[in-house]
PDB file of C-alpha atoms in Angstrom:
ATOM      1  CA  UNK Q 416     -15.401 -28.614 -95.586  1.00  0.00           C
ATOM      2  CA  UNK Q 417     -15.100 -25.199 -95.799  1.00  0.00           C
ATOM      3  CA  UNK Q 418     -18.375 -24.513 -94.154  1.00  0.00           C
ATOM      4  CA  UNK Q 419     -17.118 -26.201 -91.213  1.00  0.00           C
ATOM      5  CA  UNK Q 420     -13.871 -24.469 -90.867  1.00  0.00           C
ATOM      6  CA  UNK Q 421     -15.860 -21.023 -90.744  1.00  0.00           C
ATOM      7  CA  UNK Q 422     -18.496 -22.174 -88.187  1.00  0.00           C
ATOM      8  CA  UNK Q 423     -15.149 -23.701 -86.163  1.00  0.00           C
ATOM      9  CA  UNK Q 424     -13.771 -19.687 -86.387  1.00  0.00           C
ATOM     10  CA  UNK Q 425     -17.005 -18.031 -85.614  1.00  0.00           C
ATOM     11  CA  UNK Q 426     -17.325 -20.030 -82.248  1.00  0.00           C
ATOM     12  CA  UNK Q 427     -13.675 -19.435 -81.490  1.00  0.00           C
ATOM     13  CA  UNK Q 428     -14.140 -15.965 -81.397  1.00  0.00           C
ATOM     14  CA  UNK Q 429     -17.648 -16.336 -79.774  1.00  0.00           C
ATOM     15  CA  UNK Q 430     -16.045 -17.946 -76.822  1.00  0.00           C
ATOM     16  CA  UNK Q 431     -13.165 -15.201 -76.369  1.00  0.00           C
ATOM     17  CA  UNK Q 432     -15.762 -12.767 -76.571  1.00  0.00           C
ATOM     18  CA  UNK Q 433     -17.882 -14.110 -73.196  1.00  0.00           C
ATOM     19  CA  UNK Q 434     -14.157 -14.191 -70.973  1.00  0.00           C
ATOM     20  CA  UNK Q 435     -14.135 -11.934 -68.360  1.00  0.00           C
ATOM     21  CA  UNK Q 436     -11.188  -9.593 -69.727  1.00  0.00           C
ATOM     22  CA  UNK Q 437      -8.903  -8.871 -66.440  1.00  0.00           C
ATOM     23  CA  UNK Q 438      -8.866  -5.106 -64.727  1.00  0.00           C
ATOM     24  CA  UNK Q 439      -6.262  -3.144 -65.889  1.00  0.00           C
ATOM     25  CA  UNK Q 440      -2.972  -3.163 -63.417  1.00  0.00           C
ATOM     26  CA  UNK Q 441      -3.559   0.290 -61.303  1.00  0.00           C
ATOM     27  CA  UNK Q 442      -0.784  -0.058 -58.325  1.00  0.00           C
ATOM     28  CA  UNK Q 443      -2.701   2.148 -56.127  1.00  0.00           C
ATOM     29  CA  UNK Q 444      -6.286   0.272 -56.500  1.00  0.00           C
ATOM     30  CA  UNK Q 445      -4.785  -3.350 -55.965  1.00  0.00           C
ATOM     31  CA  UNK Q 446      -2.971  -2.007 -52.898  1.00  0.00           C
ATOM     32  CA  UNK Q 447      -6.598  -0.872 -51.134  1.00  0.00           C
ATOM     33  CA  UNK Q 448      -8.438  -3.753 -52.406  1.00  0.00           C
ATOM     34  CA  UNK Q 449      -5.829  -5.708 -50.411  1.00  0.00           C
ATOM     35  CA  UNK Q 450      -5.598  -3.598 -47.032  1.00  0.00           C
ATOM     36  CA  UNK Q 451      -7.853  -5.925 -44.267  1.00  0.00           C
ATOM     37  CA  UNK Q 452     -10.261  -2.653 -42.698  1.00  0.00           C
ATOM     38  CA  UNK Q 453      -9.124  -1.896 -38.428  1.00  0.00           C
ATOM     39  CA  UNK Q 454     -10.998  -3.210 -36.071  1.00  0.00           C
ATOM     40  CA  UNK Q 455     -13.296  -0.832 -34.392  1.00  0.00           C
ATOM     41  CA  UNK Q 456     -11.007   0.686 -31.403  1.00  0.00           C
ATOM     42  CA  UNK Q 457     -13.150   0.288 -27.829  1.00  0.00           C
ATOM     43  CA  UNK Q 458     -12.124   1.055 -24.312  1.00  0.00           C
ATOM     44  CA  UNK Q 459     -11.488  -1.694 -22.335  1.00  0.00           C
ATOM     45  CA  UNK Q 460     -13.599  -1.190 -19.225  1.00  0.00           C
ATOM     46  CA  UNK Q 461     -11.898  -2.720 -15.902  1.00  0.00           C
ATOM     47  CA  UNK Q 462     -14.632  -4.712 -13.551  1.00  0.00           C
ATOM     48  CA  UNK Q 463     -13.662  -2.602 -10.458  1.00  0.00           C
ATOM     49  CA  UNK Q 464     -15.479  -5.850  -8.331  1.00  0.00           C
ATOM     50  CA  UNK Q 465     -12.773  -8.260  -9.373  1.00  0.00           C
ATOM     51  CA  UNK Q 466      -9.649  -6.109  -8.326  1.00  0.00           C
ATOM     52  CA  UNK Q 467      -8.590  -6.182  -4.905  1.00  0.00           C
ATOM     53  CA  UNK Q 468      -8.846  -3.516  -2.209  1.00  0.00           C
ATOM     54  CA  UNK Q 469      -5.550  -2.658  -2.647  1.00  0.00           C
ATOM     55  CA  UNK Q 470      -5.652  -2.289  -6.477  1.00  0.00           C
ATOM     56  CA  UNK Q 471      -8.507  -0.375  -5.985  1.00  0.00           C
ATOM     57  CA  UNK Q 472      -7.150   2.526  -3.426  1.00  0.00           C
ATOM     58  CA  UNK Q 473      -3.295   2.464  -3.610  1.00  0.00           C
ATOM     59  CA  UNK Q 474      -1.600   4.404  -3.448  1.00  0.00           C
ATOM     60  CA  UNK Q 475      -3.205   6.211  -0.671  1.00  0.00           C
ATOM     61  CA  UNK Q 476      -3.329   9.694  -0.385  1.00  0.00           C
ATOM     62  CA  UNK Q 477      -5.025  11.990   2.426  1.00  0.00           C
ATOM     63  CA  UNK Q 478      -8.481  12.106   0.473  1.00  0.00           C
ATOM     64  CA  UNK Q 479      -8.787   7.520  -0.117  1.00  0.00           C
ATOM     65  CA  UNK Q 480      -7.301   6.628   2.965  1.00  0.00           C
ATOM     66  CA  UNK Q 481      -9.664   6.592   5.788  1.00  0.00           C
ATOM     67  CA  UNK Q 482     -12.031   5.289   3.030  1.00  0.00           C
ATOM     68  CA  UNK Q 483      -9.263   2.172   2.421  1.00  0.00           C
ATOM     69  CA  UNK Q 484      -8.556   1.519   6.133  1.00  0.00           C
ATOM     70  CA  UNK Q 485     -12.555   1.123   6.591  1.00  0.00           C
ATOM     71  CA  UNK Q 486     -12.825  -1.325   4.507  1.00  0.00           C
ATOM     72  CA  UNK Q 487      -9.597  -2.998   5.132  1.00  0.00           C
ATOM     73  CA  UNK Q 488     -10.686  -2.670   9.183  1.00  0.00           C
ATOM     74  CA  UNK Q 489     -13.845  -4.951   8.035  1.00  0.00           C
ATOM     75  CA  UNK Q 490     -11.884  -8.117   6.238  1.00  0.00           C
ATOM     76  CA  UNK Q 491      -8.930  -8.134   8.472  1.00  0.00           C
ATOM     77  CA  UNK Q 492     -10.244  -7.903  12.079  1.00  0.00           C
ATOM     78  CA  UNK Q 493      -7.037  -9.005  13.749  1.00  0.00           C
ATOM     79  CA  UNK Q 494      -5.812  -6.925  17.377  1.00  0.00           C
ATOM     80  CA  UNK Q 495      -2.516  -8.580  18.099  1.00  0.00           C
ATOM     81  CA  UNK Q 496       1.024  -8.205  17.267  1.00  0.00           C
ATOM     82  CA  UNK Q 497       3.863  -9.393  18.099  1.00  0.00           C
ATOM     83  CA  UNK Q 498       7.566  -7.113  17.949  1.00  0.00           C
ATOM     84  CA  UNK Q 499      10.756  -9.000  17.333  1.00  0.00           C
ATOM     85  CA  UNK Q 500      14.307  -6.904  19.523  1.00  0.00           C
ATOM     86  CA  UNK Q 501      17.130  -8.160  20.420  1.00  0.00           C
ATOM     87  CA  UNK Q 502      15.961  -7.308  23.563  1.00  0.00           C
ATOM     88  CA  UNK Q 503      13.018  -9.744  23.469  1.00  0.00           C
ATOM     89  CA  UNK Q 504       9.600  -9.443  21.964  1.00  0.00           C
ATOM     90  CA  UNK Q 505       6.803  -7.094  22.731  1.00  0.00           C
ATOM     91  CA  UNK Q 506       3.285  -8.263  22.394  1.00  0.00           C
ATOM     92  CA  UNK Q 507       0.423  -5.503  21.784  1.00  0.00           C
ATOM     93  CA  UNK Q 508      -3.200  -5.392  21.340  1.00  0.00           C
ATOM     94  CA  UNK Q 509      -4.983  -2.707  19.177  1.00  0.00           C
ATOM     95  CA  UNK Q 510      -7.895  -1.132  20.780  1.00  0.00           C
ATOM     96  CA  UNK Q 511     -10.756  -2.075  18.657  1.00  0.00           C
ATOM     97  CA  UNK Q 512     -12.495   1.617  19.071  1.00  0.00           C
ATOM     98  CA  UNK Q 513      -9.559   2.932  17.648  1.00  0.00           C
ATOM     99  CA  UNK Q 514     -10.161   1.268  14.122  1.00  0.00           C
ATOM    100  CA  UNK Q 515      -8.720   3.321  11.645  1.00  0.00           C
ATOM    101  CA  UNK Q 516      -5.369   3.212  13.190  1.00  0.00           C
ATOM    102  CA  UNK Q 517      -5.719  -0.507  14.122  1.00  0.00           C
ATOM    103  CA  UNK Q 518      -5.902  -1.647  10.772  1.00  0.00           C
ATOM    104  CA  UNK Q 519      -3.186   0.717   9.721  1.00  0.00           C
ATOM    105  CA  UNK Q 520      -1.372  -0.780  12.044  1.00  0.00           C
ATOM    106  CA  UNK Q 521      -2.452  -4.741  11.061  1.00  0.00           C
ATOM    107  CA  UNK Q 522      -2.096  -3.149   7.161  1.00  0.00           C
ATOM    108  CA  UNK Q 523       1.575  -2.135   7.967  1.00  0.00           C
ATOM    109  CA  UNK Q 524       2.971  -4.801   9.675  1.00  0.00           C
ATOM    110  CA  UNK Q 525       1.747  -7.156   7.106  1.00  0.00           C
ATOM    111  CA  UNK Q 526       2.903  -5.422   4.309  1.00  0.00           C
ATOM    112  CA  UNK Q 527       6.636  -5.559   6.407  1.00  0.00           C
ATOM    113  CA  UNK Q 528       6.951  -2.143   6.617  1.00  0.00           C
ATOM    114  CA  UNK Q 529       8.168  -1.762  10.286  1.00  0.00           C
ATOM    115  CA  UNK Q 530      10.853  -5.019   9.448  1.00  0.00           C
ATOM    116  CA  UNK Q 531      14.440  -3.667  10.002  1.00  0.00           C
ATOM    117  CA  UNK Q 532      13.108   0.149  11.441  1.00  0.00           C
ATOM    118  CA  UNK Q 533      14.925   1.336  14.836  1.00  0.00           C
ATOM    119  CA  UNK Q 534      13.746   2.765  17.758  1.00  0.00           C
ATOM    120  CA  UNK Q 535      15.183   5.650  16.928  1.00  0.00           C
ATOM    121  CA  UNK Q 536      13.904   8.026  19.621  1.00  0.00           C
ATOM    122  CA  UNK Q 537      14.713   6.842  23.508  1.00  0.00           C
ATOM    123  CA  UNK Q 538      13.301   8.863  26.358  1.00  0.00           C
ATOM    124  CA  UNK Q 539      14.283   7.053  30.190  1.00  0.00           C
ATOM    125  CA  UNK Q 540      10.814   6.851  31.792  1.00  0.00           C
ATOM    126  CA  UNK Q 541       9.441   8.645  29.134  1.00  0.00           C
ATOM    127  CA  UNK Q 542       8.742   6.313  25.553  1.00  0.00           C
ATOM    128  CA  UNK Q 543      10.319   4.319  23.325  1.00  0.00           C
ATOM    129  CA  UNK Q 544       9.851   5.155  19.587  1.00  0.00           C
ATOM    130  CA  UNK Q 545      10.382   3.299  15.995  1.00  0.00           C
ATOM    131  CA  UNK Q 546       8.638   2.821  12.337  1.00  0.00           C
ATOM    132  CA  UNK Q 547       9.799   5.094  10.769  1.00  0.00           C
ATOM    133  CA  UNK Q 548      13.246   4.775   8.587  1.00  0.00           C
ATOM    134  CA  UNK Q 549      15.317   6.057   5.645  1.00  0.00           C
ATOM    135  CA  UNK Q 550      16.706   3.288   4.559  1.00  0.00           C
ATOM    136  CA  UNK Q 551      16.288   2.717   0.596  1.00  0.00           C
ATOM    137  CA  UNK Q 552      14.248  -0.428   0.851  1.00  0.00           C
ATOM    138  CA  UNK Q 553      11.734   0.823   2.896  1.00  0.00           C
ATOM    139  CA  UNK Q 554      11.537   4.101   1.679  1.00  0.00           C
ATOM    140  CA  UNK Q 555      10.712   2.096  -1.527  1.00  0.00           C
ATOM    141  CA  UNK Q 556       7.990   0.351   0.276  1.00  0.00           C
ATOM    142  CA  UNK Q 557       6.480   3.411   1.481  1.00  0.00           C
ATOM    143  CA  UNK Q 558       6.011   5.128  -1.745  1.00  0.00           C
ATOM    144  CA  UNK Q 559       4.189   2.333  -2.842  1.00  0.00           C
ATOM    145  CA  UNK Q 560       1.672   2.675   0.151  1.00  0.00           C
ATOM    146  CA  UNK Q 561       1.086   6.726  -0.512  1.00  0.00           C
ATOM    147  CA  UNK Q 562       1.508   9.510   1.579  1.00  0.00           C
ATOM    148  CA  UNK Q 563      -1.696  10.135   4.191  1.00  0.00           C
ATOM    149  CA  UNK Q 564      -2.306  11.421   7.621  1.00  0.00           C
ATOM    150  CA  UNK Q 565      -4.421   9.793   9.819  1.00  0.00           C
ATOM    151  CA  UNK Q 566      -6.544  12.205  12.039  1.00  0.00           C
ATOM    152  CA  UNK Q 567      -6.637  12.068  15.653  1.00  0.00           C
ATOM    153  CA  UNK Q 568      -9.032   9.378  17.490  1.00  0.00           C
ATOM    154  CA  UNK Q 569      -9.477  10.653  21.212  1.00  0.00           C
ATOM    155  CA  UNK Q 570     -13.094   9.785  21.600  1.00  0.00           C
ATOM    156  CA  UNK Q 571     -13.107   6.624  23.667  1.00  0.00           C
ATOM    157  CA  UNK Q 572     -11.273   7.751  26.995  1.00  0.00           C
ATOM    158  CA  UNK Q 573      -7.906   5.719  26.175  1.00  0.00           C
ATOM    159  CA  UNK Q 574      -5.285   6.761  28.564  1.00  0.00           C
ATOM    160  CA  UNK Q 575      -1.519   7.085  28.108  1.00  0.00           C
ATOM    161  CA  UNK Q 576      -1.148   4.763  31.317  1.00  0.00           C
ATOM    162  CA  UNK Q 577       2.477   2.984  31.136  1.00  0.00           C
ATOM    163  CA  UNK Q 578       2.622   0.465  28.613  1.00  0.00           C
ATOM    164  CA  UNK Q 579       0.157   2.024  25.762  1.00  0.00           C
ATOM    165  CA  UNK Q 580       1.179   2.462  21.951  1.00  0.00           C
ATOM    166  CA  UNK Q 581       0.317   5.766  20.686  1.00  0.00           C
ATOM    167  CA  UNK Q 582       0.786   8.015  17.499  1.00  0.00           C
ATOM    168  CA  UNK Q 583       1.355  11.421  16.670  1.00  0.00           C
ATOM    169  CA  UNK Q 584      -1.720  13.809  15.798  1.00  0.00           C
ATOM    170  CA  UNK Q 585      -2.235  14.833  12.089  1.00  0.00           C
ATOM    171  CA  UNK Q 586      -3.502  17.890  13.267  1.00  0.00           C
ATOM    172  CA  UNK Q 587      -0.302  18.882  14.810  1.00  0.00           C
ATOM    173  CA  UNK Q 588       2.287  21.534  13.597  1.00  0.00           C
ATOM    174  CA  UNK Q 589       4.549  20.245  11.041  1.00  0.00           C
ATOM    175  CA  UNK Q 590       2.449  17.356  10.319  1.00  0.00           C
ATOM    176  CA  UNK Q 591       3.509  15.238   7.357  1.00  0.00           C
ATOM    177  CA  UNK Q 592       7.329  15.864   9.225  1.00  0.00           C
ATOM    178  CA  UNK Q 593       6.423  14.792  12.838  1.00  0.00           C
ATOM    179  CA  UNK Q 594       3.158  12.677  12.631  1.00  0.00           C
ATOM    180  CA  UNK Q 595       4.000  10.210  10.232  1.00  0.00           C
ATOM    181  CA  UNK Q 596       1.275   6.656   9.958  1.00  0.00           C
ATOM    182  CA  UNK Q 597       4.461   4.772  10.270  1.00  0.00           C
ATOM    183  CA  UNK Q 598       5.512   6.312  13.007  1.00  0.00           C
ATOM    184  CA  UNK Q 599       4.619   4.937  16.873  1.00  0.00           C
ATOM    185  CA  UNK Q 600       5.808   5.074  20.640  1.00  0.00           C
ATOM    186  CA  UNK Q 601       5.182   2.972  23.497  1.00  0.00           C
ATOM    187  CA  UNK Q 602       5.281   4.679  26.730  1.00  0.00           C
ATOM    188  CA  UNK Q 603       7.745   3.158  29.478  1.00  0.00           C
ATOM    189  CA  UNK Q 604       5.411   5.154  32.335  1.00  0.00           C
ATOM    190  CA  UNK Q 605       2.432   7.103  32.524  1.00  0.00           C
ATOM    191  CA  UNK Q 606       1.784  10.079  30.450  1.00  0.00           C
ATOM    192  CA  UNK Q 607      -1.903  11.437  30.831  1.00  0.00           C
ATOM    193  CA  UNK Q 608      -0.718  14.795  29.379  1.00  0.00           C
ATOM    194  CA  UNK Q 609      -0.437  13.022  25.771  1.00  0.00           C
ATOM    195  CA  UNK Q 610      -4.361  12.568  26.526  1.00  0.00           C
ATOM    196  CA  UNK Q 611      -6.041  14.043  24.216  1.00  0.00           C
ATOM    197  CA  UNK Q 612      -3.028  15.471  21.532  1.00  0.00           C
ATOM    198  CA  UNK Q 613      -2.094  11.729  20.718  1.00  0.00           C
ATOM    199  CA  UNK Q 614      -4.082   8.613  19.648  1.00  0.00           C
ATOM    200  CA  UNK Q 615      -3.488   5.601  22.155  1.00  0.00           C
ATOM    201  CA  UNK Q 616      -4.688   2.763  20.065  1.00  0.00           C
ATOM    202  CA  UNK Q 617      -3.542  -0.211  22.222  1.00  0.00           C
ATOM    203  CA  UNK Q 618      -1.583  -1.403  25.124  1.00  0.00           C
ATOM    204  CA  UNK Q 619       1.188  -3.667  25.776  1.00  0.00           C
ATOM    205  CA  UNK Q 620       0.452  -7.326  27.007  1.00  0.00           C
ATOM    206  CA  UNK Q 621       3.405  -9.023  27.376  1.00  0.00           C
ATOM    207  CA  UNK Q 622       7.225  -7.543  27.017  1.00  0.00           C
ATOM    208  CA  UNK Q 623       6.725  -4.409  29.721  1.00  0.00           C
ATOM    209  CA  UNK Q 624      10.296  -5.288  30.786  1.00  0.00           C
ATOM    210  CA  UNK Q 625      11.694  -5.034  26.984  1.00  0.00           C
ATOM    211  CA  UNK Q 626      10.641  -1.845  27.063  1.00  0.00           C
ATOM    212  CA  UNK Q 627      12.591  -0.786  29.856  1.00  0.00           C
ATOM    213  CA  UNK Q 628      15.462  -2.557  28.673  1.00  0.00           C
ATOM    214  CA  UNK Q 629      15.183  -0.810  25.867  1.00  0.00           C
ATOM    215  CA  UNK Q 630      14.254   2.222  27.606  1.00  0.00           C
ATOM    216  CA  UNK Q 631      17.962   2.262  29.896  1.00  0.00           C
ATOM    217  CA  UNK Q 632      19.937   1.818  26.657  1.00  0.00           C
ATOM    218  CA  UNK Q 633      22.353   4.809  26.677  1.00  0.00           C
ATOM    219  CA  UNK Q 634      21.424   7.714  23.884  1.00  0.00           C
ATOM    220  CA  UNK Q 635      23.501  10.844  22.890  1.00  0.00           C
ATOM    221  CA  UNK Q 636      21.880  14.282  23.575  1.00  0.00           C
ATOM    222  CA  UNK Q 637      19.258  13.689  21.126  1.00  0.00           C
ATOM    223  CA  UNK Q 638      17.983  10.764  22.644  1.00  0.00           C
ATOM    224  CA  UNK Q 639      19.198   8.955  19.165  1.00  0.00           C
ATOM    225  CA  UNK Q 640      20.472   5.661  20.876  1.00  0.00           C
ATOM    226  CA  UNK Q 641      24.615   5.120  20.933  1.00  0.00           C
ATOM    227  CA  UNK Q 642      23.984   1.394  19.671  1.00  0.00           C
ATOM    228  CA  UNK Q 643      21.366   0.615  17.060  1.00  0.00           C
ATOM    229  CA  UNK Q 644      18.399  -0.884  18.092  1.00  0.00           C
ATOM    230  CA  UNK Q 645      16.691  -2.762  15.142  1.00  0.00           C
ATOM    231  CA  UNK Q 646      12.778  -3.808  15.074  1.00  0.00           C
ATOM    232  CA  UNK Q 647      13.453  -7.325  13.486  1.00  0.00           C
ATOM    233  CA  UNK Q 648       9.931  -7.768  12.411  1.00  0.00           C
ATOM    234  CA  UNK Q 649       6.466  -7.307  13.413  1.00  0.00           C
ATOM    235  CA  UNK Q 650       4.002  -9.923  13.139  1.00  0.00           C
ATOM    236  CA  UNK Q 651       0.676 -10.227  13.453  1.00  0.00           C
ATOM    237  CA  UNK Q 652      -0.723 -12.832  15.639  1.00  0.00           C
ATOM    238  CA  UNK Q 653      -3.720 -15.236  14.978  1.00  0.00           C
TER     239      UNK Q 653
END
């Protein structure tokens, strides 16, 4: 009996001895055995070929822009527009040759930039002129666009016969001030000494007698008319 009670002891112990004995507590080892390591940090690389033309230039600046408008020129091919008075509407088409500043125009009007401008510049047998504006809203708009200059297209004979829509040169004095991409007049009579100094870019189709309505409105002495006269909208036409 006694033999068996030592042999019982002797494995007792035997077993304690072949536990794994636990690690002593150390507060700063058990808190980096439990930190989960970072992911590797990467750049994300953007697929330029799935953002769109706009995402891809805007805003537009004086060095992108004739870059944008060539490509934009090639997907939107549309020449006609359509501009919403009181007076009536005017109906245009964009010279084709002239395409850089026909599909600034087409880019414009459908991003509703000319929507609620004036004419804000009337000349009696002289033009009729609008786009641009200071009002909040489109200011807002316009910042979003950029701030460019488009440079003068002269090359394909376009007259400034009665009835043509023109812009100002970027090459002229005062540029950024006077010869604005928003900015555009339609002549109420013939002008051939523009030729040359201003991009005609297209010609009026229907609406030559809104323009002279528009045209006889009565103005203060710097041609600013007395009465508001609002571009609606400007659409472009399938």
């Amino acid at each position: 009996m006694r033999g068996l009670l030592i042999f019982s002891v002797l494995l007792l112990f035997n077993c304690e001895d072949k536990q794994t004995k636990p690690k002593p507590i150390n507060e700063k080892l058990s808190i980096i055995d439990t930190i989960v390591p970072k992911a590797e940090e990467k750049e994300i690389e953007i697929d330029s070929s799935k953002l769109t033309l706009e995402e891809r230039y805007l805003p537009l600046n004086d060095n992108n822009a004739m870059n944008f408008f060539r490509e934009y020129g090639k997907i939107n091919k549309q020449n006609k527009i359509r501009i919403y008075t009181k007076f009536g509407n005017i109906d245009l088409e964009l010279f084709n040759t002239t395409e850089y500043h026909r599909a600034n125009f087409i880019f414009l009007t459908k991003n509703k930039i000319f929507d609620g401008t004036q004419f804000h510049r009337v000349v009696k047998n002289f033009v009729i002129q609008g786009g641009n504006s200071d009002e909040p809203e489109i200011l807002k708009k316009r910042r979003k666009i950029g701030r460019y200059l488009l440079p003068p297209d002269v090359r394909h004979g376009h007259k400034h016969r009665r009835g043509v829509i023109s812009i100002p040169s970027g090459e002229i004095d005062n540029a950024y001030k006077l010869a604005s991409p928003f900015e555009f007049f339609i002549t109420q009579s013939n002008q051939f000494h523009l030729d040359g100094e201003y991009t005609a870019f297209g010609r009026v189709l229907r609406g030559l007698d809104v323009v002279d309505k528009i045209s006889n409105q009565e103005v203060d002495g710097g041609n600013w008319p007395r009465h508001n006269i609002y571009i609606d909208k400007v659409v472009v036409l399938d």
